[in-house]
């Protein structure tokens, strides 16, 4: 790894369409090689078109870039902040090419995922390697790119999610004792089994998610809480993490629960899966059941989220001691696409067709 100082930051994210004509090609990029049935893509495309074909994720990340640039200047690190995506424009390959042409030598990469697992972490290492390879092909050169660590248990992340829960509680009628329900993106059970180094026994994704939920629940003095899942997209014959949020609402209703606060702890911003799956489908289902429903904001809208990224950068640049609250393993740091641990978060094998 180069001993040169860092001279830029790259915010690396998932991406989303910004117009009706972009929805289908974006979804095809996301699901390529995953065996997702066309009818599932049709349904998800309809969700995007409900919002004019625009996902809020790119605009939210542009705000993050602007806020992070300002926070870095104020902290004495006047580093340029770039923005690239895995699945849609601005694509990481194009952004890293631009960084190479700008003369960037060594940059830190903040991936907009707090957790481990294949899609949540390892795939970002793969994105980095692919983007560097493209930059070399196009310019003959690529900067070193060092990915920052997971942050699921960082005190500022937990505090941001907790304040979202408190605000959501206040929006419910004062007489309600609402059940606290956390959601995260479901993944195939096979992917969760391989999340983390093999010798760790897998399940790093669900373990970190469970611990994040517990930390937030403790912060808001919740008597009890649940962790459930949303947004599954794979073939129906492949088992995914369950229960789904809508099914869980039915179960809570049958148990006499009359109000819920739902916190999307697995997501760092209110992008379309949060807005559709929770603000539309789950909220409408709760209304049919006669349940009070309030959805908590995600952490990315809180100013402390940017403060947290500045702290993660200080850990890598200055060797500052990491602030962390949990006990589930955290990792994620790697240079130029190298994994943080050999064999970590192997992609789940696809079934024969």
GROMACS .gro file of C-alpha atoms in nm:
model
  353
    1UNK     CA    1   0.000   0.000   0.000
    2UNK     CA    2   0.125   0.350  -0.083
    3UNK     CA    3   0.269   0.562   0.200
    4UNK     CA    4   0.146   0.884   0.037
    5UNK     CA    5  -0.104   1.103   0.227
    6UNK     CA    6  -0.471   1.091   0.134
    7UNK     CA    7  -0.574   1.364  -0.106
    8UNK     CA    8  -0.945   1.293  -0.174
    9UNK     CA    9  -1.257   1.112  -0.053
   10UNK     CA   10  -1.495   0.905  -0.264
   11UNK     CA   11  -1.856   0.854  -0.151
   12UNK     CA   12  -1.950   0.519  -0.304
   13UNK     CA   13  -2.317   0.423  -0.311
   14UNK     CA   14  -2.580   0.203  -0.472
   15UNK     CA   15  -2.730   0.447  -0.722
   16UNK     CA   16  -3.082   0.510  -0.843
   17UNK     CA   17  -3.273   0.635  -1.147
   18UNK     CA   18  -3.353   1.003  -1.191
   19UNK     CA   19  -3.620   0.979  -1.461
   20UNK     CA   20  -3.884   0.739  -1.599
   21UNK     CA   21  -3.666   0.615  -1.886
   22UNK     CA   22  -3.385   0.521  -1.649
   23UNK     CA   23  -3.585   0.287  -1.425
   24UNK     CA   24  -3.575  -0.037  -1.625
   25UNK     CA   25  -3.206  -0.020  -1.723
   26UNK     CA   26  -3.120   0.063  -1.362
   27UNK     CA   27  -3.315  -0.238  -1.233
   28UNK     CA   28  -3.152  -0.462  -1.492
   29UNK     CA   29  -2.810  -0.346  -1.370
   30UNK     CA   30  -2.906  -0.422  -1.010
   31UNK     CA   31  -3.041  -0.770  -1.077
   32UNK     CA   32  -2.810  -0.890  -1.356
   33UNK     CA   33  -2.716  -1.255  -1.301
   34UNK     CA   34  -2.942  -1.298  -0.997
   35UNK     CA   35  -3.228  -1.485  -1.161
   36UNK     CA   36  -3.491  -1.229  -1.061
   37UNK     CA   37  -3.816  -1.303  -1.247
   38UNK     CA   38  -3.924  -1.039  -1.504
   39UNK     CA   39  -4.258  -1.000  -1.326
   40UNK     CA   40  -4.074  -0.893  -1.012
   41UNK     CA   41  -3.891  -0.626  -1.213
   42UNK     CA   42  -4.227  -0.514  -1.354
   43UNK     CA   43  -4.363  -0.470  -1.003
   44UNK     CA   44  -4.059  -0.280  -0.878
   45UNK     CA   45  -4.057  -0.061  -1.189
   46UNK     CA   46  -4.415   0.034  -1.110
   47UNK     CA   47  -4.305   0.142  -0.761
   48UNK     CA   48  -4.043   0.375  -0.911
   49UNK     CA   49  -4.287   0.515  -1.167
   50UNK     CA   50  -4.523   0.597  -0.880
   51UNK     CA   51  -4.260   0.859  -0.787
   52UNK     CA   52  -4.200   0.982  -1.140
   53UNK     CA   53  -3.917   0.733  -1.197
   54UNK     CA   54  -3.694   0.917  -0.950
   55UNK     CA   55  -3.523   0.758  -0.652
   56UNK     CA   56  -3.421   1.010  -0.385
   57UNK     CA   57  -3.090   0.832  -0.320
   58UNK     CA   58  -2.872   1.028  -0.564
   59UNK     CA   59  -2.995   1.366  -0.437
   60UNK     CA   60  -2.945   1.255  -0.078
   61UNK     CA   61  -2.589   1.150  -0.162
   62UNK     CA   62  -2.519   1.482  -0.333
   63UNK     CA   63  -2.623   1.653  -0.011
   64UNK     CA   64  -2.395   1.417   0.180
   65UNK     CA   65  -2.105   1.509  -0.050
   66UNK     CA   66  -2.169   1.881   0.000
   67UNK     CA   67  -2.209   1.849   0.377
   68UNK     CA   68  -1.902   1.626   0.407
   69UNK     CA   69  -1.693   1.868   0.200
   70UNK     CA   70  -1.791   2.151   0.434
   71UNK     CA   71  -1.733   1.942   0.748
   72UNK     CA   72  -1.388   1.835   0.629
   73UNK     CA   73  -1.290   2.198   0.562
   74UNK     CA   74  -1.411   2.295   0.907
   75UNK     CA   75  -1.209   2.011   1.063
   76UNK     CA   76  -0.891   2.124   0.883
   77UNK     CA   77  -0.898   1.862   0.604
   78UNK     CA   78  -0.973   2.040   0.279
   79UNK     CA   79  -1.009   1.723   0.071
   80UNK     CA   80  -1.216   1.710  -0.250
   81UNK     CA   81  -1.512   1.473  -0.219
   82UNK     CA   82  -1.618   1.270  -0.524
   83UNK     CA   83  -1.937   1.070  -0.577
   84UNK     CA   84  -1.981   0.740  -0.763
   85UNK     CA   85  -2.235   0.457  -0.777
   86UNK     CA   86  -2.244   0.083  -0.830
   87UNK     CA   87  -2.555   0.065  -1.046
   88UNK     CA   88  -2.633   0.404  -1.201
   89UNK     CA   89  -2.486   0.736  -1.298
   90UNK     CA   90  -2.255   0.875  -1.184
   91UNK     CA   91  -2.098   0.531  -1.216
   92UNK     CA   92  -1.794   0.453  -1.003
   93UNK     CA   93  -1.591   0.371  -1.314
   94UNK     CA   94  -1.648   0.721  -1.455
   95UNK     CA   95  -1.584   0.891  -1.123
   96UNK     CA   96  -1.255   0.711  -1.060
   97UNK     CA   97  -1.147   0.792  -1.415
   98UNK     CA   98  -1.216   1.158  -1.334
   99UNK     CA   99  -1.017   1.128  -1.014
  100UNK     CA  100  -0.724   0.985  -1.210
  101UNK     CA  101  -0.740   1.271  -1.460
  102UNK     CA  102  -0.754   1.519  -1.169
  103UNK     CA  103  -0.426   1.376  -1.037
  104UNK     CA  104  -0.567   1.212  -0.724
  105UNK     CA  105  -0.305   0.973  -0.585
  106UNK     CA  106  -0.469   0.815  -0.281
  107UNK     CA  107  -0.829   0.845  -0.166
  108UNK     CA  108  -1.049   0.720   0.115
  109UNK     CA  109  -1.377   0.551   0.020
  110UNK     CA  110  -1.690   0.589   0.230
  111UNK     CA  111  -1.942   0.324   0.123
  112UNK     CA  112  -2.299   0.406   0.223
  113UNK     CA  113  -2.354   0.081   0.413
  114UNK     CA  114  -2.305   0.034   0.785
  115UNK     CA  115  -2.282  -0.345   0.774
  116UNK     CA  116  -2.090  -0.651   0.660
  117UNK     CA  117  -2.203  -0.912   0.410
  118UNK     CA  118  -2.167  -0.961   0.037
  119UNK     CA  119  -2.389  -0.682  -0.100
  120UNK     CA  120  -2.331  -0.457   0.201
  121UNK     CA  121  -1.951  -0.474   0.203
  122UNK     CA  122  -1.763  -0.718  -0.022
  123UNK     CA  123  -1.940  -0.594  -0.335
  124UNK     CA  124  -1.812  -0.243  -0.262
  125UNK     CA  125  -1.456  -0.383  -0.262
  126UNK     CA  126  -1.540  -0.537  -0.600
  127UNK     CA  127  -1.675  -0.202  -0.719
  128UNK     CA  128  -1.347  -0.038  -0.620
  129UNK     CA  129  -1.140  -0.297  -0.806
  130UNK     CA  130  -1.360  -0.272  -1.116
  131UNK     CA  131  -1.351   0.109  -1.116
  132UNK     CA  132  -0.972   0.116  -1.084
  133UNK     CA  133  -0.934  -0.134  -1.367
  134UNK     CA  134  -1.154   0.084  -1.588
  135UNK     CA  135  -0.950   0.393  -1.499
  136UNK     CA  136  -0.626   0.216  -1.590
  137UNK     CA  137  -0.777   0.105  -1.922
  138UNK     CA  138  -0.888   0.459  -2.003
  139UNK     CA  139  -0.606   0.670  -1.860
  140UNK     CA  140  -0.317   0.432  -1.787
  141UNK     CA  141  -0.344   0.510  -1.416
  142UNK     CA  142  -0.571   0.471  -1.113
  143UNK     CA  143  -0.543   0.618  -0.762
  144UNK     CA  144  -0.513   0.396  -0.456
  145UNK     CA  145  -0.857   0.361  -0.295
  146UNK     CA  146  -0.889   0.264   0.072
  147UNK     CA  147  -1.235   0.166   0.194
  148UNK     CA  148  -1.342   0.275   0.543
  149UNK     CA  149  -1.480   0.032   0.800
  150UNK     CA  150  -1.833  -0.075   0.898
  151UNK     CA  151  -2.001   0.167   1.136
  152UNK     CA  152  -2.318  -0.011   1.252
  153UNK     CA  153  -2.232   0.048   1.621
  154UNK     CA  154  -2.070   0.391   1.600
  155UNK     CA  155  -2.218   0.610   1.877
  156UNK     CA  156  -2.315   0.885   1.632
  157UNK     CA  157  -2.493   0.640   1.402
  158UNK     CA  158  -2.681   0.487   1.694
  159UNK     CA  159  -2.770   0.830   1.834
  160UNK     CA  160  -2.902   0.946   1.496
  161UNK     CA  161  -3.125   0.641   1.456
  162UNK     CA  162  -3.242   0.673   1.817
  163UNK     CA  163  -3.351   1.034   1.769
  164UNK     CA  164  -3.547   0.928   1.463
  165UNK     CA  165  -3.729   0.674   1.680
  166UNK     CA  166  -3.803   0.935   1.948
  167UNK     CA  167  -3.946   1.176   1.689
  168UNK     CA  168  -4.164   0.901   1.539
  169UNK     CA  169  -4.297   0.811   1.884
  170UNK     CA  170  -4.404   1.170   1.936
  171UNK     CA  171  -4.613   1.163   1.618
  172UNK     CA  172  -4.834   0.885   1.754
  173UNK     CA  173  -5.128   0.951   1.982
  174UNK     CA  174  -5.011   1.005   2.338
  175UNK     CA  175  -5.208   0.704   2.465
  176UNK     CA  176  -5.030   0.453   2.242
  177UNK     CA  177  -4.759   0.228   2.381
  178UNK     CA  178  -4.610   0.155   2.041
  179UNK     CA  179  -4.410  -0.157   1.961
  180UNK     CA  180  -4.065  -0.074   1.825
  181UNK     CA  181  -3.991  -0.259   1.500
  182UNK     CA  182  -3.661  -0.234   1.312
  183UNK     CA  183  -3.629  -0.324   0.945
  184UNK     CA  184  -3.339  -0.409   0.717
  185UNK     CA  185  -3.301  -0.529   0.361
  186UNK     CA  186  -3.362  -0.902   0.344
  187UNK     CA  187  -3.096  -1.118   0.180
  188UNK     CA  188  -3.091  -1.489   0.093
  189UNK     CA  189  -3.031  -1.709   0.397
  190UNK     CA  190  -2.733  -1.857   0.210
  191UNK     CA  191  -2.578  -1.508   0.179
  192UNK     CA  192  -2.618  -1.449   0.551
  193UNK     CA  193  -2.457  -1.786   0.628
  194UNK     CA  194  -2.142  -1.679   0.439
  195UNK     CA  195  -2.130  -1.321   0.577
  196UNK     CA  196  -1.794  -1.272   0.748
  197UNK     CA  197  -1.476  -1.484   0.750
  198UNK     CA  198  -1.543  -1.860   0.729
  199UNK     CA  199  -1.391  -1.930   1.070
  200UNK     CA  200  -1.632  -1.680   1.229
  201UNK     CA  201  -1.929  -1.903   1.150
  202UNK     CA  202  -2.112  -1.663   0.918
  203UNK     CA  203  -2.418  -1.450   0.983
  204UNK     CA  204  -2.217  -1.129   1.029
  205UNK     CA  205  -2.489  -0.932   0.846
  206UNK     CA  206  -2.778  -1.043   1.066
  207UNK     CA  207  -2.563  -1.035   1.382
  208UNK     CA  208  -2.457  -0.675   1.322
  209UNK     CA  209  -2.814  -0.581   1.234
  210UNK     CA  210  -2.947  -0.741   1.552
  211UNK     CA  211  -2.689  -0.559   1.760
  212UNK     CA  212  -2.761  -0.223   1.596
  213UNK     CA  213  -3.130  -0.273   1.672
  214UNK     CA  214  -3.051  -0.361   2.035
  215UNK     CA  215  -2.825  -0.057   2.078
  216UNK     CA  216  -3.091   0.179   1.946
  217UNK     CA  217  -3.364   0.011   2.154
  218UNK     CA  218  -3.148   0.053   2.465
  219UNK     CA  219  -3.086   0.418   2.378
  220UNK     CA  220  -3.460   0.492   2.366
  221UNK     CA  221  -3.544   0.275   2.670
  222UNK     CA  222  -3.767   0.043   2.469
  223UNK     CA  223  -3.913  -0.236   2.678
  224UNK     CA  224  -3.890  -0.469   2.380
  225UNK     CA  225  -3.831  -0.460   2.007
  226UNK     CA  226  -3.832  -0.670   1.690
  227UNK     CA  227  -3.600  -0.696   1.389
  228UNK     CA  228  -3.775  -0.787   1.065
  229UNK     CA  229  -3.695  -0.765   0.694
  230UNK     CA  230  -3.813  -0.595   0.378
  231UNK     CA  231  -3.750  -0.555   0.004
  232UNK     CA  232  -3.675  -0.916  -0.094
  233UNK     CA  233  -3.639  -0.954  -0.471
  234UNK     CA  234  -3.514  -1.306  -0.544
  235UNK     CA  235  -3.683  -1.615  -0.688
  236UNK     CA  236  -3.955  -1.747  -0.455
  237UNK     CA  237  -3.790  -2.091  -0.420
  238UNK     CA  238  -3.481  -1.940  -0.251
  239UNK     CA  239  -3.522  -1.882   0.126
  240UNK     CA  240  -3.460  -1.524   0.239
  241UNK     CA  241  -3.438  -1.375   0.588
  242UNK     CA  242  -3.784  -1.349   0.742
  243UNK     CA  243  -4.035  -1.234   0.860
  244UNK     CA  244  -4.128  -0.961   0.615
  245UNK     CA  245  -4.249  -0.636   0.771
  246UNK     CA  246  -4.605  -0.672   0.636
  247UNK     CA  247  -4.638  -1.030   0.765
  248UNK     CA  248  -4.501  -0.914   1.099
  249UNK     CA  249  -4.768  -0.645   1.127
  250UNK     CA  250  -5.030  -0.918   1.091
  251UNK     CA  251  -4.863  -1.115   1.370
  252UNK     CA  252  -4.847  -0.811   1.599
  253UNK     CA  253  -5.211  -0.734   1.531
  254UNK     CA  254  -5.307  -1.089   1.624
  255UNK     CA  255  -5.117  -1.043   1.950
  256UNK     CA  256  -5.312  -0.728   2.034
  257UNK     CA  257  -5.049  -0.466   1.947
  258UNK     CA  258  -5.228  -0.149   1.840
  259UNK     CA  259  -4.940   0.080   1.735
  260UNK     CA  260  -4.588   0.048   1.592
  261UNK     CA  261  -4.286   0.268   1.538
  262UNK     CA  262  -4.087   0.133   1.243
  263UNK     CA  263  -3.719   0.225   1.213
  264UNK     CA  264  -3.524   0.133   0.894
  265UNK     CA  265  -3.200   0.073   1.085
  266UNK     CA  266  -3.055  -0.126   0.795
  267UNK     CA  267  -3.066   0.175   0.560
  268UNK     CA  268  -2.860   0.493   0.591
  269UNK     CA  269  -3.094   0.707   0.380
  270UNK     CA  270  -3.461   0.732   0.285
  271UNK     CA  271  -3.428   0.593  -0.065
  272UNK     CA  272  -3.708   0.439  -0.265
  273UNK     CA  273  -3.718   0.097  -0.098
  274UNK     CA  274  -3.773   0.269   0.236
  275UNK     CA  275  -4.030   0.510   0.097
  276UNK     CA  276  -4.228   0.245  -0.091
  277UNK     CA  277  -4.201  -0.059   0.135
  278UNK     CA  278  -4.258   0.130   0.459
  279UNK     CA  279  -4.433   0.461   0.385
  280UNK     CA  280  -4.668   0.301   0.135
  281UNK     CA  281  -4.710  -0.076   0.171
  282UNK     CA  282  -4.648  -0.116   0.545
  283UNK     CA  283  -4.827   0.206   0.643
  284UNK     CA  284  -5.131   0.117   0.432
  285UNK     CA  285  -5.141  -0.234   0.576
  286UNK     CA  286  -5.122  -0.099   0.931
  287UNK     CA  287  -5.412   0.135   0.853
  288UNK     CA  288  -5.621  -0.158   0.731
  289UNK     CA  289  -5.548  -0.336   1.058
  290UNK     CA  290  -5.639  -0.028   1.260
  291UNK     CA  291  -5.285   0.003   1.396
  292UNK     CA  292  -5.112   0.329   1.468
  293UNK     CA  293  -4.802   0.360   1.249
  294UNK     CA  294  -4.508   0.600   1.250
  295UNK     CA  295  -4.192   0.556   1.046
  296UNK     CA  296  -3.866   0.685   1.192
  297UNK     CA  297  -3.619   0.879   0.979
  298UNK     CA  298  -3.297   0.708   0.874
  299UNK     CA  299  -2.962   0.822   1.007
  300UNK     CA  300  -2.835   0.991   0.691
  301UNK     CA  301  -3.060   1.294   0.739
  302UNK     CA  302  -2.902   1.375   1.076
  303UNK     CA  303  -2.602   1.614   1.093
  304UNK     CA  304  -2.425   1.368   1.322
  305UNK     CA  305  -2.404   1.123   1.032
  306UNK     CA  306  -2.158   1.354   0.854
  307UNK     CA  307  -1.973   1.404   1.181
  308UNK     CA  308  -1.939   1.026   1.202
  309UNK     CA  309  -1.785   1.006   0.853
  310UNK     CA  310  -1.529   1.270   0.957
  311UNK     CA  311  -1.443   1.053   1.259
  312UNK     CA  312  -1.404   0.743   1.040
  313UNK     CA  313  -1.164   0.940   0.821
  314UNK     CA  314  -0.966   1.047   1.130
  315UNK     CA  315  -0.936   0.682   1.233
  316UNK     CA  316  -0.774   0.596   0.902
  317UNK     CA  317  -0.561   0.908   0.856
  318UNK     CA  318  -0.451   0.983   1.212
  319UNK     CA  319  -0.489   0.646   1.380
  320UNK     CA  320  -0.761   0.786   1.607
  321UNK     CA  321  -0.914   0.529   1.840
  322UNK     CA  322  -1.240   0.394   1.694
  323UNK     CA  323  -1.559   0.469   1.882
  324UNK     CA  324  -1.783   0.163   1.894
  325UNK     CA  325  -2.061   0.033   2.116
  326UNK     CA  326  -2.123  -0.324   2.002
  327UNK     CA  327  -1.954  -0.660   2.028
  328UNK     CA  328  -2.038  -0.817   1.689
  329UNK     CA  329  -1.726  -0.813   1.468
  330UNK     CA  330  -1.674  -0.512   1.242
  331UNK     CA  331  -1.426  -0.481   0.957
  332UNK     CA  332  -1.447  -0.358   0.598
  333UNK     CA  333  -1.114  -0.178   0.547
  334UNK     CA  334  -0.929  -0.274   0.230
  335UNK     CA  335  -0.706  -0.115  -0.032
  336UNK     CA  336  -0.779  -0.127  -0.407
  337UNK     CA  337  -1.047  -0.392  -0.372
  338UNK     CA  338  -0.849  -0.628  -0.149
  339UNK     CA  339  -1.074  -0.798   0.106
  340UNK     CA  340  -1.039  -0.721   0.475
  341UNK     CA  341  -1.006  -1.098   0.537
  342UNK     CA  342  -0.940  -1.390   0.298
  343UNK     CA  343  -1.262  -1.560   0.195
  344UNK     CA  344  -1.477  -1.301   0.370
  345UNK     CA  345  -1.843  -1.275   0.266
  346UNK     CA  346  -1.825  -1.515  -0.027
  347UNK     CA  347  -2.115  -1.464  -0.268
  348UNK     CA  348  -2.384  -1.726  -0.232
  349UNK     CA  349  -2.379  -1.989  -0.503
  350UNK     CA  350  -2.664  -1.964  -0.750
  351UNK     CA  351  -2.882  -2.275  -0.782
  352UNK     CA  352  -2.861  -2.473  -1.107
  353UNK     CA  353  -3.138  -2.379  -1.350
   0.00000   0.00000   0.00000
